[in-house]
Coordinates of C-alpha atoms in Angstrom, one line a residue:
X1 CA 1.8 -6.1 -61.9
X2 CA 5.1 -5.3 -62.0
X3 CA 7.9 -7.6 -63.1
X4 CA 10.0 -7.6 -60.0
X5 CA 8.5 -8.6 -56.4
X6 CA 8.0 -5.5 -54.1
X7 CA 11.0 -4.9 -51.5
X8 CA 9.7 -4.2 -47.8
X9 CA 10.4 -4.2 -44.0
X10 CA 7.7 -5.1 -41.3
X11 CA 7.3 -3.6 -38.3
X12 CA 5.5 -6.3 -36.1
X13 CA 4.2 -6.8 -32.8
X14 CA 5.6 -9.6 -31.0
X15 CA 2.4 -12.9 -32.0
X16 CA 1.0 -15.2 -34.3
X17 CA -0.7 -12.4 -36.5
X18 CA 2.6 -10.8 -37.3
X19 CA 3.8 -14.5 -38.2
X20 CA 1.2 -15.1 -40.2
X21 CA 1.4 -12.0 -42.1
X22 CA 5.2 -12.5 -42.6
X23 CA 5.0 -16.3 -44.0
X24 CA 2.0 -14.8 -46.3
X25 CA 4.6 -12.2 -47.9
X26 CA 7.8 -14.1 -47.8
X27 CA 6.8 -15.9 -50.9
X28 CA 5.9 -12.9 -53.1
X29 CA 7.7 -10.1 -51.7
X30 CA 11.3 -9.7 -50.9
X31 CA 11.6 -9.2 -46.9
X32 CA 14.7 -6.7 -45.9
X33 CA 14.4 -6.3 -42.2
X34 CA 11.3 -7.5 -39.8
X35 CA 11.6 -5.4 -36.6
X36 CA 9.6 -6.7 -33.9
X37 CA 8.7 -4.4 -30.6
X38 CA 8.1 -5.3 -27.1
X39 CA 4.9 -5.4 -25.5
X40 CA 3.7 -2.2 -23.9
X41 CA 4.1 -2.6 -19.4
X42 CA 1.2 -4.0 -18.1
X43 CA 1.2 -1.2 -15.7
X44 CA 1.4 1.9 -19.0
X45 CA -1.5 0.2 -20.4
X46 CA -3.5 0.2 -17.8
X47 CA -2.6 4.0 -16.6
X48 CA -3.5 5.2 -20.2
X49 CA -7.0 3.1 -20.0
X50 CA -8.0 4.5 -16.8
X51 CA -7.3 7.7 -18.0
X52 CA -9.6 7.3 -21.4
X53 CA -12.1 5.7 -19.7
X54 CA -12.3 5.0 -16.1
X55 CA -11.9 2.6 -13.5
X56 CA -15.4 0.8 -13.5
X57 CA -15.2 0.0 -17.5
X58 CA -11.0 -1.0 -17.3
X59 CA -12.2 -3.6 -14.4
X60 CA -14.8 -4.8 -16.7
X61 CA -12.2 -5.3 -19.4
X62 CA -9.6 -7.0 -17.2
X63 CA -12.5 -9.2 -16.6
X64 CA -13.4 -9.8 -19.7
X65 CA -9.7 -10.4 -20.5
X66 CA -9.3 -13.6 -18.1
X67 CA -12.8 -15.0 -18.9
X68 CA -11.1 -14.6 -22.5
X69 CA -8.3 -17.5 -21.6
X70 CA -11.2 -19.9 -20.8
X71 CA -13.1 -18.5 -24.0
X72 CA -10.3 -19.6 -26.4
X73 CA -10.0 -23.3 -24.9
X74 CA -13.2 -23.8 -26.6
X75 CA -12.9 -22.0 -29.2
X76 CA -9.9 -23.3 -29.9
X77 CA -10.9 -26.5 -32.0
X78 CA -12.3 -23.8 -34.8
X79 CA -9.2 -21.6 -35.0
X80 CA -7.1 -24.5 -35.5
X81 CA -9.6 -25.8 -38.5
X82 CA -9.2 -22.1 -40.0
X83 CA -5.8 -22.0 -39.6
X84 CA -5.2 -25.0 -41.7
X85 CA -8.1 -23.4 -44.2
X86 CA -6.5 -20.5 -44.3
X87 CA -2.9 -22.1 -44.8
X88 CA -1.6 -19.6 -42.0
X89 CA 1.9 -20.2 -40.8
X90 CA 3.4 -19.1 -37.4
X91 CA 7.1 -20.0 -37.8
X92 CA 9.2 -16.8 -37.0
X93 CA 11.3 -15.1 -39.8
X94 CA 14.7 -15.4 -39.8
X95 CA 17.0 -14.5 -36.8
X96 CA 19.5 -12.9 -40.0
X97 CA 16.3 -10.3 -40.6
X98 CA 14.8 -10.0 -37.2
X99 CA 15.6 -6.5 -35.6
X100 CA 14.0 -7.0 -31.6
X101 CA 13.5 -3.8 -29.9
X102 CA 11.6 -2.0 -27.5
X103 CA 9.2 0.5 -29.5
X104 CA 8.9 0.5 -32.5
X105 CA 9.5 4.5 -32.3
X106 CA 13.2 4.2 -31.4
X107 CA 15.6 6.3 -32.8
X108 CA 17.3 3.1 -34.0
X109 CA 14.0 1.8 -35.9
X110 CA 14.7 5.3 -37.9
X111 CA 18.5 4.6 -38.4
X112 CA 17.6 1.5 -39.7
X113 CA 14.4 2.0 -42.1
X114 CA 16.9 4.9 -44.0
X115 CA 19.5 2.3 -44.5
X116 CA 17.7 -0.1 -46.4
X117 CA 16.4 -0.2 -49.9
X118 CA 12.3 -0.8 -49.4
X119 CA 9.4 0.3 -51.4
X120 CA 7.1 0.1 -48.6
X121 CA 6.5 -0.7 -45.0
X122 CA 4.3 -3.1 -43.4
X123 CA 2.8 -2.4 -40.1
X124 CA 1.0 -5.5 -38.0
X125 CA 0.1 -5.4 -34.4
X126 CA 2.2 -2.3 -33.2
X127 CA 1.7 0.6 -31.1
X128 CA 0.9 4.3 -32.3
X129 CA 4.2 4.5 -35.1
X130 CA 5.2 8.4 -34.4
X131 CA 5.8 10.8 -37.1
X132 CA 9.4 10.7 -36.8
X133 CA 9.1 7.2 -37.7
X134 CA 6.5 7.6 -40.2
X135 CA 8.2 10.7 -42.3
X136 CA 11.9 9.2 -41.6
X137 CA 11.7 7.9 -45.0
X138 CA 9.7 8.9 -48.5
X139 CA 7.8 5.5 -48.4
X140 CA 4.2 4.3 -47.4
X141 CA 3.5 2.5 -44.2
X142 CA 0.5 0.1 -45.0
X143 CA -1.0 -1.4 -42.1
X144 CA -3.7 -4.0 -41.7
X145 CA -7.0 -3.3 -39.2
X146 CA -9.5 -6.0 -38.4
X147 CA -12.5 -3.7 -38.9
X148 CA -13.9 -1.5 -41.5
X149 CA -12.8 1.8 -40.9
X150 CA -12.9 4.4 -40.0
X151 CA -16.7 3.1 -38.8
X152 CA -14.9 0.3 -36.4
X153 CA -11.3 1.4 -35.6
X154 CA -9.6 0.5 -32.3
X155 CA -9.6 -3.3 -31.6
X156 CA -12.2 -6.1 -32.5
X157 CA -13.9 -4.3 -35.2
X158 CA -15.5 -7.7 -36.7
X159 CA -17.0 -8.2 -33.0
X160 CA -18.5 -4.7 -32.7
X161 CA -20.0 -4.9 -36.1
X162 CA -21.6 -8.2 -35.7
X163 CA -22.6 -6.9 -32.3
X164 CA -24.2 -3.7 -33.4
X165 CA -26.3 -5.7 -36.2
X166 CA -24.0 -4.6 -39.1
X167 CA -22.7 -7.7 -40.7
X168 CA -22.2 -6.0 -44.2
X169 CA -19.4 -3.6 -42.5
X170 CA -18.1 -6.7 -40.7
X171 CA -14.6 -7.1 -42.6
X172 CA -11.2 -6.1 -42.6
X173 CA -9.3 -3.0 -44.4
X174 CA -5.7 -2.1 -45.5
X175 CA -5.1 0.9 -45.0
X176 CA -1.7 4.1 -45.2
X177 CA -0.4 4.9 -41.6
X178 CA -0.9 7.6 -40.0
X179 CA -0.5 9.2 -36.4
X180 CA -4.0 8.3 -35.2
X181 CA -5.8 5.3 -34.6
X182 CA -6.3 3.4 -38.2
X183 CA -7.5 6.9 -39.8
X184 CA -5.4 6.5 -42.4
X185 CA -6.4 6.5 -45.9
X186 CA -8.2 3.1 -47.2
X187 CA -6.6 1.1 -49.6
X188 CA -8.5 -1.9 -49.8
X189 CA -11.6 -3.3 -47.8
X190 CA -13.1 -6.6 -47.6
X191 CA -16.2 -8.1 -45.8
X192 CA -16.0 -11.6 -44.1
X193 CA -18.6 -13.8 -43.4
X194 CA -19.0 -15.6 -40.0
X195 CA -20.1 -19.2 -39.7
X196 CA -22.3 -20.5 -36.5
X197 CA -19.1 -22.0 -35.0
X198 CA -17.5 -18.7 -35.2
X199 CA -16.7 -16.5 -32.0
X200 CA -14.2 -13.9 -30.3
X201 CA -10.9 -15.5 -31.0
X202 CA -12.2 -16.9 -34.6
X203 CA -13.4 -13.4 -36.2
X204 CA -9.9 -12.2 -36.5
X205 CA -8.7 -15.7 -38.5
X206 CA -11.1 -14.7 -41.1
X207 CA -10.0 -11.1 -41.6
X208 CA -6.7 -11.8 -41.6
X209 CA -7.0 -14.7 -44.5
X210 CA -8.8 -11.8 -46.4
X211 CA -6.5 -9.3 -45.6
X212 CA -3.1 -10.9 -47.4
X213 CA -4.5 -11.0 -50.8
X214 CA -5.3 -7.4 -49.9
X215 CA -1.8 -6.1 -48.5
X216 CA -0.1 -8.2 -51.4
X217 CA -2.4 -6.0 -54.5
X218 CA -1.3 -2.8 -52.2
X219 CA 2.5 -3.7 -52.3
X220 CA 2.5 -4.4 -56.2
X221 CA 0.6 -0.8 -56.6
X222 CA 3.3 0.7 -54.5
X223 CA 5.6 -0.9 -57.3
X224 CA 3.7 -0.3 -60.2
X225 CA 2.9 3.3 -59.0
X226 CA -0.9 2.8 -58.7
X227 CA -1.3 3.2 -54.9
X228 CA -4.4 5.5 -54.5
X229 CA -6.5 5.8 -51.7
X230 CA -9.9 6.5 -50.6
X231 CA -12.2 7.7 -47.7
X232 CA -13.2 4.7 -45.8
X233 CA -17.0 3.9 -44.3
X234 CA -17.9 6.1 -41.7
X235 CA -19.1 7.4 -39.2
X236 CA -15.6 7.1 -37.4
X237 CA -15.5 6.1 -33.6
X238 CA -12.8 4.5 -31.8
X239 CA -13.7 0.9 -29.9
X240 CA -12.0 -1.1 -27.1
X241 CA -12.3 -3.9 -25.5
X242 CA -15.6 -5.9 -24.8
X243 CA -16.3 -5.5 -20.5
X244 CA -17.6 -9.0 -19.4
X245 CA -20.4 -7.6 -18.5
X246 CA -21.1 -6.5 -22.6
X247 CA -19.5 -9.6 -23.6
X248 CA -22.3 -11.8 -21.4
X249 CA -25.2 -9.8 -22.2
X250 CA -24.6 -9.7 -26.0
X251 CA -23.7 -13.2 -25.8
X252 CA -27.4 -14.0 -24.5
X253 CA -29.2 -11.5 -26.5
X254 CA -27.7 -11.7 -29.3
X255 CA -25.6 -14.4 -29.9
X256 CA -22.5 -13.2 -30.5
X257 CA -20.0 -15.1 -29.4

């Protein structure tokens, strides 16, 4: 590795996985800016759903969104054990580095990513980063998915997996940004491995702990000069959300939780 610590922004969505990314890389990398976007409206997320796939399956995912509240009360008891595993932290980075702002594609993210000094940046729970954003600087934007991709990108790829019998591609992968959905290049992949007590709101804990050691190898390669990356498993397809009614029935037949 090299001999000094890699210099980076984040560009974050606004929850505890960003945190937890953050506290894992504060110790080892040097931390320039942390910009943190904005939710998406309610109402433009919904609009774009409908549009990709229908009323019927977007009622089944709202659904499936409020039963999820309930879910995570009892799953809660197991997150908080992995957390503690895990030694995950969700305090907040500094208010001196913290750059709040509606999209991460402002013209302002771009202003400010050309000012500083960074080797890399660090994507975690954001919306589609545009090209301008992406090419506004020479640098890599390394992002981590919670699925093996490009077999499982969109959301909950561990889920899917575990749900479609595939347990050796359920894992997590770092991965270069690009302008689709996590088809960038592969970097690093790692499988996790799902205890009984596991569920929903659990899978992402593990593939997160096994994604930092990950995103911390690709940071020192961006230093070092060793970055190189790879075709990923395939075949690609894009997933969403679970509808309550695949939720239940895989729940019962299969029991994934």
């Amino acid at each position: 590795m090299s001999g000094r610590p890699p210099r980076i922004a984040m560009l974050c969505g606004d929850g505890p996985s960003s945190w937890f990314m953050y506290n894992a890389l504060a110790g080892e990398v040097q931390i320039l800016a942390v910009v943190v976007e904005r939710k998406p409206s309610a109402r433009g997320m919904l609009r774009y759903r409908v549009r990709q796939l229908g009323w019927p399956t977007v009622i089944g995912q709202l659904a499936f969104i409020a039963f999820n509240r309930l879910l995570v009360r009892f799953q809660r008891r197991r997150m908080d054990e992995l957390i503690l595993r895990y030694g995950l932290q969700a305090d907040p980075p500094p208010a001196a580095i913290t750059h709040r702002v509606h999209s991460v594609n402002a013209a302002a993210v771009r202003r400010l990513l050309g000012k500083l000094d960074i080797d890399a940046v660090v994507v975690n729970g954001t919306r589609i980063i545009s090209r301008a954003v992406i090419e506004c600087i020479d640098r890599p934007f390394i992002n981590t998915h919670v699925g093996i991709t490009p077999r499982y990108r969109g959301v909950h790829g561990g889920y899917w997996a575990l749900v479609h019998d595939d347990a050796e591609n359920c894992g997590v992968t770092v991965h270069l940004v690009d302008t689709g959905v996590d088809t960038g290049g592969v970097l690093y992949q790692q499988r996790i491995h799902v205890g009984s007590g596991d569920g929903f709101n659990t899978y992402p804990l593990h593939q997160l702990a096994a994604a930092i050691p990950l995103m911390k190898q690709a940071l020192h390669d961006v230093v070092d000069g060793t970055l190189i990356h790879r075709d990923g498993v395939g075949p690609s397809r894009l997933w969403y959300h679970p509808t309550l009614g695949q939720y239940l029935r895989y729940r019962f037949s299969k029991s994934v939780k």
